[in-house]
Short mmCIF file of N, CA and C in Angstrom, two decimals:
data_model
loop_
_atom_site.label_atom_id
_atom_site.label_comp_id
_atom_site.label_asym_id
_atom_site.label_seq_id
_atom_site.Cartn_x
_atom_site.Cartn_y
_atom_site.Cartn_z
N TYR A 1 230.57 72.09 27.47
CA TYR A 1 231.09 72.79 26.34
C TYR A 1 232.12 71.86 25.49
N GLU A 2 232.27 72.32 24.29
CA GLU A 2 233.09 71.60 23.36
C GLU A 2 233.82 72.54 22.41
N GLY A 3 234.61 72.05 21.52
CA GLY A 3 235.32 72.90 20.56
C GLY A 3 236.84 73.09 20.95
N PRO A 4 237.56 73.72 20.05
CA PRO A 4 239.10 73.90 20.45
C PRO A 4 239.30 74.87 21.63
N ASN A 5 238.43 75.75 21.85
CA ASN A 5 238.52 76.58 22.99
C ASN A 5 237.56 76.33 24.03
N CYS A 6 236.86 75.22 23.87
CA CYS A 6 235.78 74.84 24.95
C CYS A 6 234.76 75.86 25.22
N ASP A 7 234.36 76.53 24.10
CA ASP A 7 233.44 77.62 24.28
C ASP A 7 232.12 77.51 23.50
N ILE A 8 231.95 76.29 22.84
CA ILE A 8 230.76 75.91 22.23
C ILE A 8 229.68 75.11 23.05
N ASP A 9 228.61 75.69 23.32
CA ASP A 9 227.63 75.04 24.16
C ASP A 9 227.24 73.61 23.57
N ILE A 10 227.15 72.69 24.29
CA ILE A 10 226.52 71.39 23.72
C ILE A 10 225.12 71.39 24.01
N ASP A 11 224.36 71.09 22.90
CA ASP A 11 222.88 71.07 23.22
C ASP A 11 222.40 69.65 23.49
N GLU A 12 222.27 69.26 24.67
CA GLU A 12 222.06 68.02 25.09
C GLU A 12 220.65 67.52 24.54
N CYS A 13 219.69 68.54 24.43
CA CYS A 13 218.34 68.22 23.90
C CYS A 13 218.35 67.59 22.54
N VAL A 14 219.19 68.34 21.73
CA VAL A 14 219.24 67.92 20.32
C VAL A 14 220.04 66.54 20.24
N ARG A 15 221.11 66.40 20.90
CA ARG A 15 221.87 65.29 20.91
C ARG A 15 221.09 63.97 21.61
N GLY A 16 220.06 64.26 22.37
CA GLY A 16 219.46 63.13 23.02
C GLY A 16 220.12 62.66 24.20
N THR A 17 221.02 63.36 24.91
CA THR A 17 221.78 62.87 25.85
C THR A 17 221.45 63.41 27.26
N SER A 18 220.29 64.09 27.34
CA SER A 18 219.77 64.87 28.57
C SER A 18 219.39 63.82 29.68
N GLY A 19 218.78 62.75 29.23
CA GLY A 19 218.23 61.94 30.28
C GLY A 19 216.93 62.41 30.65
N CYS A 20 216.27 63.36 29.98
CA CYS A 20 214.82 63.70 30.37
C CYS A 20 213.91 62.60 30.09
N ALA A 21 212.89 62.45 30.99
CA ALA A 21 211.77 61.49 30.82
C ALA A 21 211.09 61.77 29.47
N GLN A 22 210.47 60.70 29.02
CA GLN A 22 209.70 60.81 27.76
C GLN A 22 208.45 61.71 27.90
N SER A 23 208.11 61.97 29.10
CA SER A 23 206.99 62.79 29.37
C SER A 23 207.49 64.14 30.03
N ALA A 24 208.68 64.54 29.41
CA ALA A 24 209.24 65.86 29.94
C ALA A 24 209.73 66.54 28.69
N ALA A 25 209.84 68.06 28.88
CA ALA A 25 210.48 68.84 27.89
C ALA A 25 211.95 69.03 28.30
N CYS A 26 212.82 68.89 27.25
CA CYS A 26 214.11 69.26 27.46
C CYS A 26 214.44 70.69 27.04
N ASN A 27 215.01 71.42 27.87
CA ASN A 27 215.29 72.95 27.62
C ASN A 27 216.90 73.19 27.66
N ASN A 28 217.38 73.56 26.47
CA ASN A 28 218.88 73.69 26.49
C ASN A 28 219.17 75.04 27.32
N THR A 29 220.15 75.19 28.03
CA THR A 29 220.52 76.40 28.60
C THR A 29 221.99 76.52 28.27
N GLN A 30 222.66 77.64 28.47
CA GLN A 30 224.00 78.03 28.25
C GLN A 30 224.86 77.14 29.27
N GLY A 31 225.67 76.08 28.84
CA GLY A 31 226.25 75.32 29.63
C GLY A 31 225.61 74.21 30.32
N GLY A 32 224.30 73.91 29.98
CA GLY A 32 223.60 72.82 30.71
C GLY A 32 222.21 72.76 30.06
N PHE A 33 221.20 72.19 30.72
CA PHE A 33 219.88 71.90 30.29
C PHE A 33 218.94 71.67 31.55
N THR A 34 217.71 71.82 31.36
CA THR A 34 216.70 71.50 32.35
C THR A 34 215.83 70.30 31.79
N CYS A 35 215.20 69.71 32.64
CA CYS A 35 214.01 68.72 32.16
C CYS A 35 212.90 69.20 32.97
N GLN A 36 211.77 69.38 32.36
CA GLN A 36 210.52 69.77 32.92
C GLN A 36 209.31 68.91 32.59
N CYS A 37 208.61 68.26 33.54
CA CYS A 37 207.55 67.41 33.14
C CYS A 37 206.50 68.22 32.43
N PHE A 38 205.81 67.53 31.47
CA PHE A 38 204.69 68.15 30.81
C PHE A 38 203.63 68.49 31.56
N LEU A 39 202.70 69.25 31.15
CA LEU A 39 201.40 69.57 31.68
C LEU A 39 200.76 68.16 32.10
N ALA A 40 200.10 68.20 33.28
CA ALA A 40 199.42 67.09 33.67
C ALA A 40 200.28 65.93 34.15
N TYR A 41 201.60 66.26 34.31
CA TYR A 41 202.49 65.18 34.76
C TYR A 41 203.37 65.72 35.98
N THR A 42 203.83 65.04 36.92
CA THR A 42 204.45 65.42 38.03
C THR A 42 205.85 64.69 38.11
N GLY A 43 206.84 65.26 38.59
CA GLY A 43 208.12 64.72 38.87
C GLY A 43 209.29 65.68 38.77
N ASP A 44 210.46 65.05 38.63
CA ASP A 44 211.70 65.90 38.58
C ASP A 44 212.19 66.13 37.21
N GLY A 45 211.49 65.73 36.27
CA GLY A 45 211.96 65.97 34.85
C GLY A 45 212.67 64.68 34.26
N THR A 46 213.29 64.02 35.07
CA THR A 46 214.05 62.71 34.74
C THR A 46 212.96 61.53 34.95
N SER A 47 212.02 61.71 35.79
CA SER A 47 210.89 60.82 36.05
C SER A 47 209.71 61.56 36.14
N CYS A 48 208.71 61.19 35.35
CA CYS A 48 207.36 62.05 35.36
C CYS A 48 206.16 61.07 35.33
N THR A 49 205.38 61.32 36.20
CA THR A 49 204.14 60.31 36.32
C THR A 49 202.83 61.18 35.98
N ALA A 50 201.87 60.63 35.16
CA ALA A 50 200.67 61.24 35.02
C ALA A 50 199.99 61.58 36.15
N THR A 51 199.17 62.82 36.32
CA THR A 51 198.40 63.04 37.43
C THR A 51 197.00 62.78 37.17
N PRO A 52 196.07 62.85 38.05
CA PRO A 52 194.68 62.67 37.82
C PRO A 52 193.99 63.70 36.75
N ASP A 53 194.72 64.87 36.72
CA ASP A 53 194.30 65.95 35.80
C ASP A 53 194.33 65.49 34.21
N ILE A 54 195.09 64.57 33.96
CA ILE A 54 195.27 64.16 32.61
C ILE A 54 194.01 63.67 32.01
N GLY A 55 193.02 63.20 32.80
CA GLY A 55 191.65 62.86 32.54
C GLY A 55 190.86 64.16 32.12
N LEU A 56 191.00 65.10 32.96
CA LEU A 56 190.37 66.46 32.70
C LEU A 56 190.65 67.00 31.41
N TYR A 57 191.93 66.97 30.97
CA TYR A 57 192.39 67.46 29.68
C TYR A 57 191.83 66.56 28.52
N ALA A 58 191.76 65.24 28.80
CA ALA A 58 191.24 64.35 27.72
C ALA A 58 189.71 64.76 27.40
N ASN A 59 189.09 65.22 28.42
CA ASN A 59 187.53 65.48 28.38
C ASN A 59 187.21 66.80 27.92
N MET A 60 188.36 67.59 27.78
CA MET A 60 188.05 69.08 27.27
C MET A 60 187.71 69.12 25.85
N TYR A 61 188.08 68.09 25.02
CA TYR A 61 188.10 68.23 23.58
C TYR A 61 186.95 67.17 23.07
N GLU A 62 186.26 67.72 22.01
CA GLU A 62 185.22 66.98 21.33
C GLU A 62 185.61 66.78 19.87
N THR A 63 185.28 65.57 19.34
CA THR A 63 185.39 65.30 17.85
C THR A 63 184.00 64.86 17.25
N GLY A 64 183.85 65.06 15.94
CA GLY A 64 182.77 64.63 15.35
C GLY A 64 182.85 63.10 15.00
N GLY A 65 184.09 62.63 15.08
CA GLY A 65 184.57 61.22 14.84
C GLY A 65 185.55 61.09 13.70
N ILE A 66 185.89 59.78 13.46
CA ILE A 66 186.86 59.51 12.48
C ILE A 66 186.50 60.13 11.09
N ALA A 67 187.59 60.72 10.40
CA ALA A 67 187.34 61.34 9.03
C ALA A 67 186.27 62.59 9.19
N GLN A 68 186.20 63.18 10.37
CA GLN A 68 185.30 64.33 10.40
C GLN A 68 186.12 65.50 10.76
N LEU A 69 186.27 66.42 9.85
CA LEU A 69 187.21 67.61 9.75
C LEU A 69 186.28 68.84 9.96
N ALA A 70 186.69 69.79 10.77
CA ALA A 70 186.13 71.09 10.67
C ALA A 70 186.10 71.59 9.15
N CYS A 71 184.96 72.08 8.75
CA CYS A 71 184.75 72.66 7.38
C CYS A 71 185.86 73.73 7.10
N ASP A 72 185.95 74.62 8.16
CA ASP A 72 187.02 75.65 8.06
C ASP A 72 187.94 75.27 9.35
N GLU A 73 189.10 74.75 9.22
CA GLU A 73 189.97 74.36 10.16
C GLU A 73 190.59 75.47 11.09
N GLY A 74 190.30 76.90 10.64
CA GLY A 74 190.90 77.83 11.45
C GLY A 74 192.29 78.22 11.00
N SER A 75 192.90 78.85 11.95
CA SER A 75 194.33 79.11 11.65
C SER A 75 195.27 78.34 12.36
N ASN A 76 196.60 78.06 11.84
CA ASN A 76 197.53 77.37 12.57
C ASN A 76 198.06 78.08 13.67
N VAL A 77 198.37 77.28 14.69
CA VAL A 77 199.01 77.66 16.02
C VAL A 77 200.34 77.16 16.07
N GLN A 78 201.38 77.80 16.28
CA GLN A 78 202.76 77.34 16.46
C GLN A 78 202.90 76.26 17.53
N TYR A 79 203.46 75.04 17.33
CA TYR A 79 203.57 74.02 18.16
C TYR A 79 204.50 74.23 19.22
N PRO A 80 204.28 74.36 20.46
CA PRO A 80 205.22 74.70 21.58
C PRO A 80 206.31 73.78 21.78
N SER A 81 207.55 74.28 21.91
CA SER A 81 208.74 73.60 22.05
C SER A 81 208.66 72.67 23.40
N GLY A 82 207.99 73.00 24.36
CA GLY A 82 208.05 72.30 25.69
C GLY A 82 206.74 71.40 25.79
N ALA A 83 206.12 70.85 24.73
CA ALA A 83 205.01 70.09 24.78
C ALA A 83 205.15 68.67 24.10
N PRO A 84 204.33 67.74 24.60
CA PRO A 84 204.33 66.50 24.03
C PRO A 84 204.14 66.60 22.49
N GLY A 85 204.92 65.77 21.76
CA GLY A 85 204.87 65.89 20.27
C GLY A 85 205.89 66.59 19.66
N PHE A 86 206.58 67.37 20.58
CA PHE A 86 207.68 68.15 19.84
C PHE A 86 209.10 67.61 20.20
N ARG A 87 209.92 67.53 19.16
CA ARG A 87 211.31 67.16 19.29
C ARG A 87 212.11 68.04 18.67
N HIS A 88 213.32 68.47 19.35
CA HIS A 88 214.31 69.47 18.76
C HIS A 88 214.81 68.86 17.34
N ASP A 89 214.95 69.90 16.54
CA ASP A 89 215.25 69.58 15.14
C ASP A 89 216.43 70.40 14.74
N PRO A 90 217.75 69.90 14.89
CA PRO A 90 218.88 70.77 14.39
C PRO A 90 218.99 71.04 12.93
N THR A 91 218.35 70.12 12.13
CA THR A 91 218.39 70.24 10.59
C THR A 91 217.44 71.21 10.01
N ASN A 92 216.48 71.72 10.82
CA ASN A 92 215.39 72.52 10.48
C ASN A 92 214.32 71.89 9.54
N TYR A 93 214.32 70.59 9.57
CA TYR A 93 213.41 69.83 8.72
C TYR A 93 211.94 70.11 8.78
N THR A 94 211.54 70.35 10.17
CA THR A 94 210.28 70.65 10.49
C THR A 94 209.73 72.00 9.85
N ASN A 95 210.56 72.80 9.71
CA ASN A 95 210.18 74.07 9.11
C ASN A 95 210.13 74.22 7.53
N THR A 96 210.85 73.16 6.90
CA THR A 96 210.99 73.07 5.54
C THR A 96 210.25 71.91 4.80
N ASN A 97 209.69 71.01 5.72
CA ASN A 97 209.05 70.02 5.28
C ASN A 97 207.52 70.46 4.94
N PRO A 98 207.04 70.37 3.62
CA PRO A 98 205.63 70.85 3.36
C PRO A 98 204.56 70.16 4.16
N SER A 99 204.83 68.81 4.44
CA SER A 99 203.77 68.16 5.23
C SER A 99 203.61 68.59 6.70
N LEU A 100 204.59 69.27 7.25
CA LEU A 100 204.43 69.93 8.63
C LEU A 100 204.18 71.22 8.40
N GLN A 101 203.91 71.96 7.43
CA GLN A 101 203.34 73.23 7.28
C GLN A 101 204.21 74.30 8.04
N GLY A 102 205.43 74.23 7.92
CA GLY A 102 206.33 75.20 8.47
C GLY A 102 206.34 75.04 9.96
N GLY A 103 206.51 73.97 10.60
CA GLY A 103 206.70 73.77 11.96
C GLY A 103 205.39 73.98 12.72
N PHE A 104 204.23 73.96 12.28
CA PHE A 104 203.14 74.03 13.06
C PHE A 104 202.56 72.73 13.46
N GLY A 105 203.12 71.48 12.92
CA GLY A 105 202.63 70.21 13.33
C GLY A 105 203.65 69.62 14.21
N SER A 106 203.05 68.57 15.00
CA SER A 106 203.95 67.69 15.77
C SER A 106 205.03 67.16 15.07
N THR A 107 206.24 66.93 15.60
CA THR A 107 207.53 66.57 14.93
C THR A 107 207.73 65.05 15.10
N PHE A 108 206.96 64.47 15.70
CA PHE A 108 207.11 62.81 15.75
C PHE A 108 205.76 62.29 16.18
N ASN A 109 205.62 60.95 16.18
CA ASN A 109 204.48 60.29 16.53
C ASN A 109 203.99 60.71 17.80
N THR A 110 202.59 61.04 17.82
CA THR A 110 201.97 61.37 19.04
C THR A 110 200.65 60.92 19.19
N SER A 111 199.86 61.15 20.28
CA SER A 111 198.60 60.58 20.59
C SER A 111 197.71 61.77 20.62
N THR A 112 196.40 61.47 20.70
CA THR A 112 195.40 62.63 20.88
C THR A 112 195.64 63.24 22.24
N ILE A 113 195.85 62.58 23.26
CA ILE A 113 195.94 63.17 24.48
C ILE A 113 197.21 64.10 24.53
N SER A 114 198.38 63.62 23.89
CA SER A 114 199.55 64.59 23.78
C SER A 114 199.13 65.81 22.83
N CYS A 115 198.46 65.69 21.94
CA CYS A 115 197.99 66.91 21.24
C CYS A 115 197.05 67.84 22.02
N ALA A 116 196.21 67.29 22.86
CA ALA A 116 195.34 68.08 23.73
C ALA A 116 196.20 68.73 24.72
N LEU A 117 197.17 68.13 25.25
CA LEU A 117 198.19 68.80 26.13
C LEU A 117 198.95 69.85 25.49
N ALA A 118 199.46 69.51 24.31
CA ALA A 118 200.17 70.61 23.56
C ALA A 118 199.33 71.87 23.15
N CYS A 119 197.94 71.64 22.97
CA CYS A 119 197.10 72.64 22.67
C CYS A 119 197.00 73.45 23.95
N GLN A 120 196.71 72.94 25.06
CA GLN A 120 196.58 73.60 26.27
C GLN A 120 197.75 74.55 26.62
N SER A 121 198.94 74.00 26.12
CA SER A 121 200.23 74.77 26.37
C SER A 121 200.61 75.92 25.37
N ALA A 122 199.88 75.85 24.23
CA ALA A 122 200.00 76.82 23.14
C ALA A 122 199.21 78.08 23.26
N ASN A 123 199.72 79.20 23.11
CA ASN A 123 198.83 80.49 23.10
C ASN A 123 197.90 80.47 21.85
N GLY A 124 196.64 80.70 22.24
CA GLY A 124 195.61 80.83 21.25
C GLY A 124 195.16 79.59 20.68
N CYS A 125 195.52 78.45 21.10
CA CYS A 125 195.04 77.12 20.66
C CYS A 125 193.63 76.65 21.27
N ASN A 126 192.72 76.35 20.50
CA ASN A 126 191.43 75.78 21.05
C ASN A 126 191.00 74.64 20.33
N ALA A 127 191.83 74.09 19.41
CA ALA A 127 191.48 72.98 18.50
C ALA A 127 192.78 72.31 18.10
N PHE A 128 192.58 71.13 17.58
CA PHE A 128 193.56 70.44 16.92
C PHE A 128 193.08 69.46 15.86
N SER A 129 193.88 69.20 14.75
CA SER A 129 193.43 68.14 13.69
C SER A 129 194.49 67.04 13.98
N TYR A 130 193.92 65.85 13.93
CA TYR A 130 194.67 64.75 14.16
C TYR A 130 194.39 63.62 13.18
N ASN A 131 195.47 62.86 12.78
CA ASN A 131 195.47 61.70 11.89
C ASN A 131 195.95 60.53 12.78
N PRO A 132 195.06 59.71 13.04
CA PRO A 132 195.55 58.45 13.87
C PRO A 132 196.50 57.50 13.04
N PHE A 133 196.44 57.47 11.83
CA PHE A 133 197.34 56.58 11.07
C PHE A 133 198.70 57.18 11.09
N LEU A 134 198.81 58.48 10.81
CA LEU A 134 200.19 59.15 10.86
C LEU A 134 200.62 59.58 12.27
N GLN A 135 199.64 59.46 13.24
CA GLN A 135 200.10 59.82 14.56
C GLN A 135 200.76 61.30 14.63
N GLN A 136 200.01 62.17 14.03
CA GLN A 136 200.48 63.63 13.82
C GLN A 136 199.29 64.51 14.13
N CYS A 137 199.55 65.74 14.72
CA CYS A 137 198.55 66.65 14.83
C CYS A 137 199.05 68.07 14.46
N PHE A 138 198.04 69.04 14.17
CA PHE A 138 198.36 70.33 13.87
C PHE A 138 197.42 71.15 14.82
N LEU A 139 197.93 72.13 15.57
CA LEU A 139 197.25 72.91 16.48
C LEU A 139 196.61 74.03 15.69
N LYS A 140 195.28 74.36 16.16
CA LYS A 140 194.50 75.28 15.47
C LYS A 140 193.85 76.16 16.41
N ALA A 141 193.31 77.37 15.79
CA ALA A 141 192.66 78.42 16.51
C ALA A 141 191.41 78.61 15.83
N ASN A 142 190.32 78.65 16.46
CA ASN A 142 188.93 79.10 16.00
C ASN A 142 188.50 78.43 14.74
N PRO A 143 188.41 77.10 14.82
CA PRO A 143 187.78 76.48 13.64
C PRO A 143 186.32 76.56 13.60
N SER A 144 185.63 76.28 12.61
CA SER A 144 184.20 76.36 12.56
C SER A 144 183.69 75.12 13.30
N GLN A 145 182.57 75.17 13.78
CA GLN A 145 181.90 74.28 14.72
C GLN A 145 181.28 73.19 13.66
N SER A 146 181.10 73.55 12.35
CA SER A 146 180.42 72.49 11.55
C SER A 146 181.60 71.66 11.03
N ILE A 147 181.13 70.49 10.72
CA ILE A 147 182.22 69.56 10.31
C ILE A 147 181.79 68.84 8.92
N CYS A 148 182.69 68.58 8.23
CA CYS A 148 182.65 67.87 6.87
C CYS A 148 183.48 66.70 6.78
N PRO A 149 183.08 65.81 5.79
CA PRO A 149 183.80 64.68 5.72
C PRO A 149 185.26 65.00 5.37
N GLY A 150 186.31 64.36 6.02
CA GLY A 150 187.62 64.63 5.77
C GLY A 150 188.06 63.71 4.66
N PRO A 151 188.85 64.24 3.68
CA PRO A 151 189.41 63.48 2.62
C PRO A 151 190.37 62.34 3.14
N THR A 152 190.64 61.45 2.34
CA THR A 152 191.71 60.30 2.61
C THR A 152 192.99 61.05 2.41
N THR A 153 193.92 60.96 3.18
CA THR A 153 195.28 61.40 2.95
C THR A 153 196.15 60.33 2.11
N THR A 154 196.80 60.78 1.15
CA THR A 154 197.51 59.92 0.24
C THR A 154 198.94 60.25 0.49
N CYS A 155 199.77 59.07 0.66
CA CYS A 155 201.16 59.19 0.94
C CYS A 155 201.82 58.49 -0.15
N GLN A 156 203.16 58.78 -0.34
CA GLN A 156 203.94 58.11 -1.48
C GLN A 156 205.22 57.44 -0.97
N ASP A 157 205.38 56.17 -1.38
CA ASP A 157 206.56 55.50 -0.98
C ASP A 157 207.73 56.22 -1.58
N PRO A 158 208.71 56.63 -0.79
CA PRO A 158 209.87 57.39 -1.39
C PRO A 158 210.74 56.46 -2.22
N GLN A 159 210.76 55.17 -1.95
CA GLN A 159 211.71 54.22 -2.64
C GLN A 159 211.05 53.76 -4.06
N TYR A 160 209.80 53.41 -4.05
CA TYR A 160 209.10 52.98 -5.20
C TYR A 160 208.22 53.90 -5.86
N GLY A 161 207.73 54.98 -5.21
CA GLY A 161 206.95 55.89 -5.82
C GLY A 161 205.56 55.48 -5.79
N THR A 162 205.06 54.37 -5.22
CA THR A 162 203.70 53.95 -5.13
C THR A 162 202.94 54.75 -4.16
N GLN A 163 201.69 55.08 -4.43
CA GLN A 163 200.84 55.80 -3.47
C GLN A 163 199.96 54.86 -2.68
N TYR A 164 199.68 55.22 -1.45
CA TYR A 164 198.88 54.47 -0.60
C TYR A 164 198.08 55.36 0.38
N SER A 165 197.04 54.91 0.96
CA SER A 165 196.19 55.65 1.87
C SER A 165 196.89 55.75 3.20
N CYS A 166 197.15 56.94 3.80
CA CYS A 166 197.63 57.06 5.05
C CYS A 166 196.69 57.65 6.10
N GLY A 167 195.44 57.31 5.97
CA GLY A 167 194.50 57.77 6.99
C GLY A 167 193.69 59.11 6.70
N GLU A 168 192.83 59.29 7.68
CA GLU A 168 192.09 60.62 7.52
C GLU A 168 192.31 61.53 8.70
N TRP A 169 191.95 62.73 8.53
CA TRP A 169 192.05 63.68 9.54
C TRP A 169 190.86 63.82 10.35
N GLN A 170 190.82 64.31 11.53
CA GLN A 170 189.67 64.74 12.25
C GLN A 170 190.06 65.77 13.19
N THR A 171 188.98 66.59 13.50
CA THR A 171 189.28 67.78 14.32
C THR A 171 188.79 67.64 15.64
N TYR A 172 189.37 68.08 16.65
CA TYR A 172 189.11 67.98 17.99
C TYR A 172 188.94 69.47 18.59
N VAL A 173 187.81 69.91 19.07
CA VAL A 173 187.58 71.35 19.47
C VAL A 173 187.37 71.30 20.94
N GLN A 174 187.95 72.24 21.65
CA GLN A 174 187.92 72.43 23.05
C GLN A 174 186.45 72.82 23.34
N GLN A 175 185.77 72.21 24.30
CA GLN A 175 184.35 72.50 24.73
C GLN A 175 184.43 73.95 25.19
N GLY A 176 183.33 74.61 24.57
CA GLY A 176 183.15 76.01 25.09
C GLY A 176 184.09 76.97 24.35
N ALA A 177 184.93 76.59 23.44
CA ALA A 177 185.87 77.44 22.62
C ALA A 177 185.09 78.41 21.73
N GLN A 178 185.50 79.61 21.69
CA GLN A 178 185.03 80.53 20.76
C GLN A 178 185.44 80.17 19.39
N SER A 179 184.51 79.88 18.46
CA SER A 179 184.75 79.54 17.19
C SER A 179 183.98 80.36 16.13
N ALA A 180 184.34 80.13 14.89
CA ALA A 180 183.77 80.85 13.78
C ALA A 180 182.25 80.33 13.69
N PRO A 181 181.24 81.04 13.30
CA PRO A 181 179.93 80.71 13.20
C PRO A 181 179.82 79.27 12.34
N ALA A 182 178.80 78.40 12.77
CA ALA A 182 178.58 77.17 12.07
C ALA A 182 178.06 77.41 10.73
N GLN A 183 178.28 76.60 9.85
CA GLN A 183 177.64 76.61 8.45
C GLN A 183 176.36 75.83 8.61
N PRO A 184 175.40 76.13 7.89
CA PRO A 184 174.05 75.33 8.08
C PRO A 184 174.20 74.00 7.39
N ALA A 185 173.30 73.12 7.79
CA ALA A 185 173.21 71.66 7.29
C ALA A 185 174.59 70.88 7.54
N ALA A 186 175.09 71.14 8.76
CA ALA A 186 176.31 70.40 9.02
C ALA A 186 176.27 69.61 10.40
N THR A 187 176.87 68.68 10.64
CA THR A 187 176.74 67.97 12.03
C THR A 187 177.65 68.72 12.92
N SER A 188 177.28 68.83 14.22
CA SER A 188 178.11 69.53 15.13
C SER A 188 178.94 68.44 15.88
N PHE A 189 179.89 68.98 16.70
CA PHE A 189 180.97 68.12 17.39
C PHE A 189 180.07 67.48 18.59
N GLY A 190 180.50 66.32 18.90
CA GLY A 190 179.80 65.67 20.03
C GLY A 190 180.64 64.58 20.78
N ARG A 191 181.44 63.85 20.15
CA ARG A 191 182.19 62.78 20.74
C ARG A 191 183.43 63.33 21.53
N ARG A 192 183.50 62.80 22.64
CA ARG A 192 184.83 63.25 23.52
C ARG A 192 186.02 62.56 23.16
N LEU A 193 187.13 63.16 23.50
CA LEU A 193 188.38 62.55 23.18
C LEU A 193 188.56 61.33 23.97
N GLN A 194 189.04 60.39 23.24
CA GLN A 194 189.26 59.15 23.98
C GLN A 194 190.77 59.06 24.40
N HIS A 195 190.96 58.74 25.73
CA HIS A 195 192.33 58.58 26.23
C HIS A 195 193.10 57.40 25.59
N VAL A 196 194.08 57.59 24.85
CA VAL A 196 194.82 56.38 24.32
C VAL A 196 196.30 56.37 24.59
#
């Protein structure tokens, strides 16, 4: 605790002083915190090791490939606070930044396997859209099985105002997920998630 009366809880998760492993979630509690290893990891929270199950989660999602996005991405699913790709944000930037769509996206650089684990941890998630250049993902529910070419994402340099390409999005869908009906004349998903 801190403050003049020592009655203000210190959020070690926000301050980054918890000592939780990079593969663990930090959960603030009144007067303390806990560290819990992510799904498919084992340990005490300060040290976490990937289990063989991580490969199972990697094989649960398929993509049509680079720049192949679901024609209808489905609905956004809230990114879970105890999942890989989430970082505590005391400034509320993730909810106000338009590129993060109101807190639905990962809040720092992440990988496809981290997005798959986050999707498994989120209620209603059965797909995610991922941009390998930005290393960012959005969790989704019930995208169409049909895929369309994904547009190139354009970013702008905040200092000089110049625009540049910052990659393409692609959709990963959980095998056997219930999705909206496929549109005719579109390619179906077929490539499995690669562990990176």
